[in-house]
CSV table of C-alpha atoms in Angstrom, one decimal:
chain,number,residue,atom,x,y,z
A,212,MET,CA,-9.7,-3.5,-32.6
A,213,HIS,CA,-10.6,-0.3,-30.8
A,214,THR,CA,-14.1,-1.1,-30.6
A,215,ASP,CA,-13.3,-4.6,-29.5
A,216,THR,CA,-11.0,-3.2,-26.6
A,217,LYS,CA,-13.8,-1.0,-25.4
A,218,ARG,CA,-16.0,-3.9,-25.6
A,219,ALA,CA,-13.5,-5.9,-23.6
A,220,ARG,CA,-13.2,-3.3,-20.9
A,221,ILE,CA,-17.0,-3.6,-20.1
A,222,ALA,CA,-16.8,-7.5,-19.9
A,223,VAL,CA,-13.9,-7.3,-17.6
A,224,ALA,CA,-15.5,-4.6,-15.6
A,225,ALA,CA,-18.7,-6.7,-15.0
A,226,VAL,CA,-16.3,-9.7,-14.2
A,227,PHE,CA,-14.6,-7.5,-11.6
A,228,THR,CA,-18.2,-6.8,-10.6
A,229,VAL,CA,-19.3,-10.4,-10.3
A,230,HIS,CA,-16.3,-11.4,-8.3
A,231,GLY,CA,-16.6,-8.5,-5.8
A,232,ALA,CA,-20.4,-9.3,-5.4
A,233,VAL,CA,-19.3,-12.9,-4.1
A,234,ALA,CA,-16.7,-11.4,-1.5
A,235,GLY,CA,-19.3,-8.9,0.0
A,236,SER,CA,-22.0,-11.7,0.1
A,237,TRP,CA,-19.6,-13.6,2.2
A,238,ALA,CA,-18.2,-11.0,4.3
A,239,THR,CA,-21.3,-9.8,6.1
A,240,ARG,CA,-22.4,-13.3,7.2
A,241,ILE,CA,-19.5,-14.1,9.4
A,242,PRO,CA,-20.8,-13.1,12.6
A,243,TRP,CA,-23.6,-15.8,11.4
A,244,LEU,CA,-21.2,-18.4,10.7
A,245,GLN,CA,-19.0,-17.5,14.1
A,246,ASP,CA,-22.3,-18.0,16.1
A,247,HIS,CA,-23.5,-20.9,14.3
A,248,LEU,CA,-20.3,-22.8,14.9
A,249,ALA,CA,-19.5,-21.4,18.1
A,250,LEU,CA,-16.4,-20.0,17.3
A,251,ASP,CA,-14.0,-17.6,19.4
A,252,SER,CA,-12.2,-14.9,17.9
A,253,ALA,CA,-8.9,-17.3,17.6
A,254,ALA,CA,-10.7,-20.2,16.1
A,255,LEU,CA,-12.6,-17.5,13.5
A,256,GLY,CA,-9.0,-15.7,13.0
A,257,LEU,CA,-7.4,-19.3,12.2
A,258,ALA,CA,-10.8,-20.4,10.0
A,259,LEU,CA,-10.2,-16.7,8.1
A,260,PHE,CA,-6.5,-18.1,7.6
A,261,PHE,CA,-7.5,-20.8,5.0
A,262,PRO,CA,-8.9,-18.8,2.1
A,263,ALA,CA,-5.6,-17.0,1.6
A,264,LEU,CA,-4.0,-20.3,2.1
A,265,GLY,CA,-5.9,-21.6,-0.8
A,266,ALA,CA,-5.3,-18.8,-3.0
A,267,PHE,CA,-1.5,-18.6,-2.0
A,268,VAL,CA,-0.9,-22.2,-3.1
A,269,ALA,CA,-3.2,-21.8,-6.3
A,270,MET,CA,-2.2,-18.4,-7.6
A,271,PRO,CA,1.5,-19.4,-8.7
A,272,MET,CA,-0.1,-21.6,-11.1
A,273,SER,CA,-2.6,-19.0,-12.6
A,274,GLY,CA,-0.1,-17.5,-15.2
A,275,ARG,CA,0.3,-21.0,-16.7
A,276,LEU,CA,-3.3,-21.9,-16.6
A,277,VAL,CA,-4.0,-18.1,-18.8
A,278,HIS,CA,-0.9,-18.9,-21.3
A,279,ARG,CA,-2.6,-22.6,-21.5
A,280,TYR,CA,-6.1,-21.9,-22.1
A,281,GLY,CA,-6.1,-18.4,-23.0
A,282,GLY,CA,-7.4,-15.4,-21.4
A,283,ARG,CA,-11.0,-15.4,-21.9
A,284,THR,CA,-11.6,-19.1,-21.4
A,285,ALA,CA,-9.5,-19.4,-18.0
A,286,THR,CA,-11.2,-15.9,-16.7
A,287,ARG,CA,-14.6,-17.8,-17.8
A,288,VAL,CA,-14.2,-21.1,-16.0
A,289,LEU,CA,-12.3,-19.7,-12.8
A,290,LEU,CA,-15.0,-17.3,-12.7
A,291,ALA,CA,-17.7,-20.0,-12.6
A,292,LEU,CA,-15.8,-22.0,-9.6
A,293,TRP,CA,-15.5,-18.9,-7.7
A,294,CYS,CA,-19.4,-18.4,-7.7
A,295,ALA,CA,-20.0,-21.8,-6.9
A,296,ALA,CA,-17.7,-21.8,-3.9
A,297,LEU,CA,-19.5,-19.4,-2.4
A,298,ALA,CA,-21.9,-21.8,-1.2
A,299,LEU,CA,-19.4,-24.3,0.7
A,300,PRO,CA,-18.5,-22.3,3.8
A,301,THR,CA,-22.1,-22.0,5.8
A,302,LEU,CA,-22.9,-25.5,4.6
A,303,SER,CA,-20.0,-26.8,6.9
A,304,PRO,CA,-21.0,-28.8,9.8
A,305,GLY,CA,-17.9,-27.9,12.1
A,306,PHE,CA,-14.9,-26.3,12.1
A,307,PRO,CA,-12.3,-28.7,10.4
A,308,TRP,CA,-15.1,-28.7,7.5
A,309,LEU,CA,-14.9,-24.9,7.6
A,310,CYS,CA,-11.4,-24.8,6.9
A,311,ALA,CA,-11.3,-27.1,4.1
A,312,ALA,CA,-14.1,-25.2,2.8
A,313,LEU,CA,-12.5,-22.1,2.8
A,314,PHE,CA,-9.1,-23.6,1.4
A,315,LEU,CA,-11.4,-24.5,-1.6
A,316,TYR,CA,-13.2,-21.1,-1.5
A,317,GLY,CA,-9.7,-19.1,-1.4
A,318,ALA,CA,-8.0,-21.1,-4.3
A,319,ALA,CA,-11.0,-20.4,-6.6
A,320,ALA,CA,-11.1,-16.9,-5.4
A,321,GLY,CA,-7.3,-16.3,-6.2
A,322,THR,CA,-7.0,-17.9,-9.4
A,323,CYS,CA,-9.4,-15.8,-10.8
A,324,ASP,CA,-8.3,-12.8,-9.4
A,325,VAL,CA,-5.2,-13.4,-11.3
A,326,ALA,CA,-6.7,-14.2,-14.5
A,327,MET,CA,-9.0,-11.1,-14.5
A,328,ASN,CA,-6.3,-8.5,-13.7
A,329,ALA,CA,-4.1,-10.1,-16.3
A,330,GLN,CA,-7.3,-9.2,-18.7
A,331,GLY,CA,-7.4,-5.5,-17.2
A,332,VAL,CA,-3.6,-5.1,-17.5
A,333,VAL,CA,-4.1,-6.0,-21.2
A,334,VAL,CA,-7.1,-3.6,-21.8
A,335,GLU,CA,-5.0,-0.9,-19.9
A,336,GLN,CA,-2.4,-1.4,-22.3
A,337,ARG,CA,-4.3,-1.1,-25.4
A,338,LEU,CA,-6.4,1.8,-24.4
A,339,GLY,CA,-3.0,3.8,-23.4
A,340,ARG,CA,-4.5,5.1,-20.1
A,341,SER,CA,-5.3,4.0,-16.6
A,342,VAL,CA,-8.2,2.0,-16.2
A,343,MET,CA,-7.2,-0.4,-13.2
A,344,SER,CA,-8.6,1.6,-10.6
A,345,GLY,CA,-11.8,2.0,-12.2
A,346,LEU,CA,-12.1,-1.8,-12.7
A,347,HIS,CA,-11.1,-2.4,-9.1
A,348,GLY,CA,-13.9,0.2,-8.3
A,349,MET,CA,-16.3,-2.1,-10.1
A,350,TRP,CA,-15.4,-4.9,-7.9
A,351,SER,CA,-16.0,-2.5,-4.9
A,352,VAL,CA,-19.4,-1.8,-6.4
A,353,GLY,CA,-20.1,-5.8,-6.7
A,354,ALA,CA,-18.8,-6.3,-3.0
A,355,LEU,CA,-21.2,-3.2,-2.0
A,356,ALA,CA,-24.2,-4.8,-3.6
A,357,GLY,CA,-23.4,-8.3,-2.1
A,358,ALA,CA,-22.8,-6.5,1.0
A,359,GLY,CA,-26.1,-4.5,0.7
A,360,VAL,CA,-27.9,-8.0,0.2
A,361,GLY,CA,-26.0,-9.6,3.0
A,362,ALA,CA,-27.0,-7.1,5.5
A,363,LEU,CA,-30.8,-7.4,4.8
A,364,ALA,CA,-30.5,-11.0,5.0
A,365,ALA,CA,-28.8,-10.4,8.4
A,366,GLU,CA,-31.4,-8.1,9.4
A,367,PHE,CA,-34.2,-10.3,8.8
A,368,ALA,CA,-32.1,-13.4,10.1
A,369,VAL,CA,-32.5,-15.1,6.9
A,370,ASP,CA,-30.4,-18.5,7.0
A,371,ALA,CA,-26.8,-17.8,5.7
A,372,ARG,CA,-27.0,-21.0,3.9
A,373,LEU,CA,-30.3,-20.4,2.1
A,374,HIS,CA,-28.8,-16.8,1.3
A,375,HIS,CA,-25.3,-18.2,-0.1
A,376,ALA,CA,-26.8,-20.9,-2.1
A,377,ALA,CA,-29.5,-18.8,-4.0
A,378,THR,CA,-26.6,-16.1,-4.5
A,379,ALA,CA,-24.3,-18.4,-5.6
A,380,LEU,CA,-26.6,-19.4,-8.2
A,381,VAL,CA,-27.6,-16.0,-9.4
A,382,LEU,CA,-24.0,-15.0,-9.7
A,383,LEU,CA,-22.8,-18.0,-11.7
A,384,ALA,CA,-25.5,-17.3,-14.5
A,385,ALA,CA,-24.4,-13.6,-14.5
A,386,GLY,CA,-20.8,-14.3,-14.7
A,387,ALA,CA,-21.4,-16.8,-17.6
A,388,VAL,CA,-22.9,-13.9,-19.4
A,389,VAL,CA,-20.6,-11.1,-18.6
A,390,SER,CA,-17.4,-13.3,-19.5
A,391,ARG,CA,-18.2,-13.7,-23.2
A,392,GLY,CA,-17.0,-10.4,-24.2
A,393,LEU,CA,-13.6,-10.6,-22.6
A,394,LEU,CA,-10.4,-10.7,-24.9
A,395,ASP,CA,-8.8,-13.9,-26.1
A,396,THR,CA,-5.2,-13.2,-25.2
A,397,ARG,CA,-2.9,-15.7,-26.4
A,398,PRO,CA,0.7,-16.1,-26.7
A,399,GLU,CA,2.9,-15.5,-29.6
A,400,PRO,CA,4.2,-18.4,-31.7
A,401,GLY,CA,7.4,-20.0,-29.8
A,402,GLU,CA,6.9,-18.1,-26.6
A,403,GLN,CA,8.0,-19.7,-23.7
A,404,PRO,CA,5.1,-20.4,-21.0
A,405,PRO,CA,5.8,-19.3,-17.1
A,406,PRO,CA,6.5,-21.8,-14.9
A,407,ARG,CA,4.2,-24.0,-13.6
A,408,PHE,CA,4.6,-22.5,-10.1
A,409,ALA,CA,5.8,-19.0,-10.7
A,410,VAL,CA,8.1,-17.6,-7.9
A,411,PRO,CA,7.9,-14.1,-7.9
A,412,SER,CA,10.9,-11.7,-9.2
A,413,ARG,CA,13.1,-9.3,-7.3
A,414,ALA,CA,11.5,-6.4,-9.3
A,415,ILE,CA,7.9,-8.1,-8.4
A,416,LEU,CA,9.0,-8.3,-4.9
A,417,ALA,CA,9.8,-4.9,-4.4
A,418,ILE,CA,6.1,-3.7,-6.1
A,419,GLY,CA,4.7,-6.4,-4.0
A,420,VAL,CA,5.6,-5.5,-0.4
A,421,VAL,CA,3.6,-2.2,-1.0
A,422,GLY,CA,0.7,-4.2,-1.8
A,423,PHE,CA,1.4,-6.6,1.0
A,424,CYS,CA,0.5,-3.7,3.4
A,425,ALA,CA,-2.2,-2.3,1.7
A,426,THR,CA,-3.9,-5.8,1.6
A,427,PHE,CA,-3.5,-6.4,5.1
A,428,ALA,CA,-5.3,-3.4,5.8
A,429,GLU,CA,-8.4,-4.0,3.4
A,430,GLY,CA,-8.7,-7.6,4.7
A,431,ALA,CA,-8.6,-6.4,8.3
A,432,GLY,CA,-11.7,-4.1,7.1
A,433,ARG,CA,-13.6,-6.7,5.2
A,434,ASN,CA,-13.0,-9.5,7.7
A,435,TRP,CA,-13.3,-7.7,10.8
A,436,ALA,CA,-15.5,-4.6,10.1
A,437,ALA,CA,-18.8,-6.4,10.8
A,438,VAL,CA,-17.6,-8.4,13.8
A,439,TYR,CA,-15.5,-5.3,15.5
A,440,ILE,CA,-19.0,-3.1,15.4
A,441,GLU,CA,-20.9,-5.7,17.0
A,442,ASP,CA,-18.6,-7.1,19.5
A,443,VAL,CA,-16.9,-3.8,20.6
A,444,THR,CA,-19.4,-1.1,20.0
A,445,GLY,CA,-22.1,-3.0,20.8
A,446,ALA,CA,-24.2,-2.6,17.5
A,447,GLY,CA,-26.8,-5.3,16.5
A,448,ALA,CA,-26.3,-7.5,13.7
A,449,GLY,CA,-27.8,-5.4,10.8
A,450,LEU,CA,-25.7,-2.2,11.9
A,451,ALA,CA,-22.8,-4.4,12.0
A,452,ALA,CA,-23.3,-6.2,9.0
A,453,ALA,CA,-24.2,-2.2,7.0
A,454,CYS,CA,-20.6,-1.3,8.2
A,455,PHE,CA,-18.9,-3.5,6.0
A,456,ALA,CA,-21.6,-2.2,3.2
A,457,VAL,CA,-20.3,1.4,4.2
A,458,PHE,CA,-16.6,0.4,4.1
A,459,SER,CA,-17.3,-1.2,0.5
A,460,LEU,CA,-19.1,2.1,-0.6
A,461,ALA,CA,-16.0,4.2,0.2
A,462,MET,CA,-13.7,2.2,-1.9
A,463,SER,CA,-15.9,1.9,-4.6
A,464,VAL,CA,-16.3,5.5,-4.6
A,465,THR,CA,-12.5,6.2,-4.5
A,466,ARG,CA,-11.5,3.2,-7.1
A,467,LEU,CA,-13.9,4.7,-9.2
A,468,ALA,CA,-12.3,8.1,-9.2
A,469,GLY,CA,-9.1,7.0,-8.8
A,470,ASP,CA,-7.6,6.9,-12.3
A,471,LEU,CA,-8.2,10.7,-12.5
A,472,VAL,CA,-6.3,10.9,-9.0
A,473,VAL,CA,-3.4,9.0,-10.3
A,474,ASP,CA,-3.1,10.6,-13.7
A,475,ARG,CA,-2.6,14.0,-11.3
A,476,LEU,CA,-0.8,12.9,-8.6
A,477,GLY,CA,0.9,10.0,-9.8
A,478,PRO,CA,1.3,6.5,-8.6
A,479,VAL,CA,3.6,7.3,-5.8
A,480,LEU,CA,2.1,10.3,-4.1
A,481,THR,CA,-1.4,8.7,-4.1
A,482,VAL,CA,-0.1,5.5,-2.7
A,483,ARG,CA,1.7,7.7,0.3
A,484,ALA,CA,-1.5,9.9,0.6
A,485,GLY,CA,-3.7,7.0,1.0
A,486,GLY,CA,-1.5,5.1,3.5
A,487,LEU,CA,-1.7,7.8,5.9
A,488,LEU,CA,-5.5,8.0,5.7
A,489,ALA,CA,-5.7,4.4,6.2
A,490,ALA,CA,-3.5,4.7,9.4
A,491,ALA,CA,-5.4,7.3,10.9
A,492,GLY,CA,-8.7,5.4,10.2
A,493,CYS,CA,-7.3,2.3,12.1
A,494,VAL,CA,-6.5,4.8,15.0
A,495,LEU,CA,-10.1,6.0,14.9
A,496,VAL,CA,-11.3,2.5,14.7
A,497,ALA,CA,-9.2,1.3,17.9
A,498,VAL,CA,-10.3,4.1,20.1
A,499,ALA,CA,-14.1,3.6,19.2
A,500,ARG,CA,-16.2,2.4,21.6
A,501,THR,CA,-19.6,3.5,20.0
A,502,PRO,CA,-20.7,2.5,16.7
A,503,GLY,CA,-20.6,6.0,15.2
A,504,PRO,CA,-16.7,6.5,15.2
A,505,GLY,CA,-16.1,2.8,14.6
A,506,VAL,CA,-18.1,3.1,11.2
A,507,ALA,CA,-16.2,6.5,10.4
A,508,GLY,CA,-12.7,4.8,11.0
A,509,PHE,CA,-13.5,2.3,8.6
A,510,VAL,CA,-14.9,4.5,5.9
A,511,LEU,CA,-11.4,6.2,6.4
A,512,LEU,CA,-9.5,2.8,6.0
A,513,GLY,CA,-11.8,2.1,2.9
A,514,LEU,CA,-10.6,5.3,1.6
A,515,GLY,CA,-7.1,4.9,2.4
A,516,VAL,CA,-6.4,1.5,0.9
A,517,ALA,CA,-8.9,1.6,-2.2
A,518,VAL,CA,-6.3,2.5,-5.0
A,519,THR,CA,-2.9,1.0,-3.7
A,520,VAL,CA,-4.2,-2.8,-4.8
A,521,PRO,CA,-5.0,-1.6,-8.4
A,522,LEU,CA,-1.7,0.1,-9.0
A,523,VAL,CA,0.1,-2.8,-7.5
A,524,PHE,CA,-1.2,-4.7,-9.8
A,525,ALA,CA,-0.8,-2.7,-12.7
A,526,ALA,CA,2.8,-2.0,-11.9
A,527,GLY,CA,3.3,-5.6,-11.6
A,528,GLY,CA,1.5,-6.6,-15.1
A,529,ASN,CA,3.8,-4.1,-16.9
A,530,ALA,CA,7.1,-5.8,-15.0
A,531,THR,CA,7.0,-8.9,-16.7
A,532,PRO,CA,6.9,-10.6,-20.3
A,533,THR,CA,3.2,-11.5,-20.3
A,534,PRO,CA,0.7,-10.0,-17.8
A,535,GLY,CA,-0.5,-12.6,-16.3
A,536,GLN,CA,2.8,-14.1,-15.1
A,537,GLY,CA,3.4,-10.4,-13.3
A,538,VAL,CA,-0.3,-10.3,-12.0
A,539,ALA,CA,0.6,-13.7,-10.8
A,540,GLY,CA,3.6,-12.8,-8.8
A,541,ILE,CA,1.9,-9.8,-7.2
A,542,ALA,CA,-1.2,-11.5,-6.3
A,543,THR,CA,0.9,-14.3,-4.5
A,544,ILE,CA,2.4,-11.5,-2.4
A,545,THR,CA,-0.8,-9.7,-1.9
A,546,TYR,CA,-2.6,-13.0,-0.6
A,547,LEU,CA,0.3,-13.7,1.6
A,548,SER,CA,-0.7,-10.9,3.3
A,549,GLY,CA,-4.1,-12.3,3.4
A,550,LEU,CA,-2.7,-15.3,4.8
A,551,VAL,CA,-0.9,-13.7,7.6
A,552,ALA,CA,-3.3,-11.0,8.7
A,553,PRO,CA,-6.5,-13.0,9.7
A,554,ALA,CA,-4.3,-15.1,12.0
A,555,VAL,CA,-2.1,-12.6,13.5
A,556,ILE,CA,-5.2,-9.8,13.7
A,557,GLY,CA,-7.2,-13.0,15.6
A,558,TRP,CA,-4.2,-14.0,17.9
A,559,VAL,CA,-3.7,-10.5,18.7
A,560,ALA,CA,-7.3,-9.8,19.5
A,561,ASP,CA,-7.3,-12.9,21.6
A,562,VAL,CA,-4.1,-12.1,23.6
A,563,THR,CA,-5.2,-8.4,24.0
A,564,SER,CA,-8.3,-7.0,22.0
A,565,LEU,CA,-9.5,-6.2,18.8
A,566,PRO,CA,-8.6,-2.6,19.3
A,567,ALA,CA,-5.3,-3.4,19.6
A,568,ALA,CA,-4.7,-5.4,16.8
A,569,PHE,CA,-6.0,-2.2,14.8
A,570,GLY,CA,-3.2,-0.5,16.2
A,571,LEU,CA,-1.0,-2.9,14.5
A,572,ILE,CA,-2.8,-2.4,11.2
A,573,ALA,CA,-2.4,1.2,11.3
A,574,ALA,CA,1.5,0.7,11.8
A,575,VAL,CA,1.4,-1.6,8.9
A,576,SER,CA,-0.2,1.0,6.9
A,577,LEU,CA,2.6,3.2,7.9
A,578,ALA,CA,5.4,1.0,6.4
A,579,GLY,CA,3.3,1.0,3.0
A,580,VAL,CA,4.0,4.8,2.9
A,581,GLY,CA,7.8,4.4,3.1
A,582,LEU,CA,7.9,2.0,0.3
A,583,ALA,CA,5.8,3.5,-1.9
A,584,GLY,CA,8.6,4.6,-4.2
A,585,SER,CA,8.6,0.8,-5.9
A,586,LEU,CA,5.8,2.1,-7.6
A,587,ARG,CA,7.2,4.7,-9.7
A,588,PRO,CA,6.1,4.0,-13.6
A,589,ARG,CA,8.0,1.5,-15.4
A,590,SER,CA,8.1,1.0,-19.1
A,591,ALA,CA,5.7,-1.3,-20.3
A,592,VAL,CA,6.5,-4.9,-21.8
A,593,ARG,CA,5.2,-6.1,-25.0
A,594,GLU,CA,1.8,-6.8,-25.5
A,595,ALA,CA,-0.2,-10.1,-25.4
A,596,PRO,CA,-1.5,-11.0,-28.9
A,597,VAL,CA,-5.3,-11.1,-29.0
A,598,VAL,CA,-7.2,-13.6,-31.1
A,599,GLU,CA,-10.6,-12.0,-31.7
A,600,PRO,CA,-13.5,-14.7,-32.3
A,601,ALA,CA,-15.1,-14.8,-36.0
A,602,GLY,CA,-17.8,-12.6,-36.7
A,603,ARG,CA,-16.7,-10.3,-34.0
């Protein structure tokens, strides 16, 4: 079993990497899409509302899907849908079609997110040590790789439709291969399935609010880094896209080392220190008018928010009878943040300015610092049984 669990840890880390590569590929071409469809800041902010809306609507049903079809099958299918969805937004002929495409894109992203994080919680329980930060670190590695390719595509003016269609095919094939080693988690005989549409419990809400604050700040960096560096600091398209790559690198390094930091400092102190660092990064971004300080601010933001979301998912997965149910509740709350943040940031930017919007993000990060006590360790709930395939 221990060998199978270690193999599953490698498999789920690879799934996180593929998932991140899709997100990184998308984020670097947002400026292309904005220019292609002639969207102002308010329209772009509204469009970026729809991925989170799709995820928010679909994710409460994810725990039931994982329960019914098993962890491995659910994750493999949902990962394939997520990879394929990458090609949809850039093919949109107009704003309404873009919103519809981004809704489907978000639904695929969110349901896959729940399934793979539930896998991560089970692996962490069976290994008996923290691994979630490292798994999310591999997501950031994937996002960095996707962003790197996207930055090159932007620099050489490759049409984003071609770029995303080719990337979707490559990642679809990679996801099918790497997900074969996942654990096939199954419910115990007679176990009650999660609700078809799971509403987060009070315990999950307390943990999820911290994730809400961190996701708000992380989403700002992911969705607005390239736009900010290009529009506010006057950088070219290549440097603007590269800013997201640097932001992802900062998150990758921090998450890959995060399990060691959590073991030394504990989750509460780790989240509080990160929130202060993220707030400082947002302030630096807000005052930046040249590319150098702006990129530095996004680096601090990435360092600050990196470990909070993995810790929130781990706490939520251990707070309910099945990891999928807890993770679905946490994901619903964190994606609610993603639902609100793009529209709020776009509205503030349109009414005032993008720098003012990042002042708001600094305040949200500080709110997470004050609420971090809800992440104090809880006793793990029983583990979900695993059915290993014959011959493994």
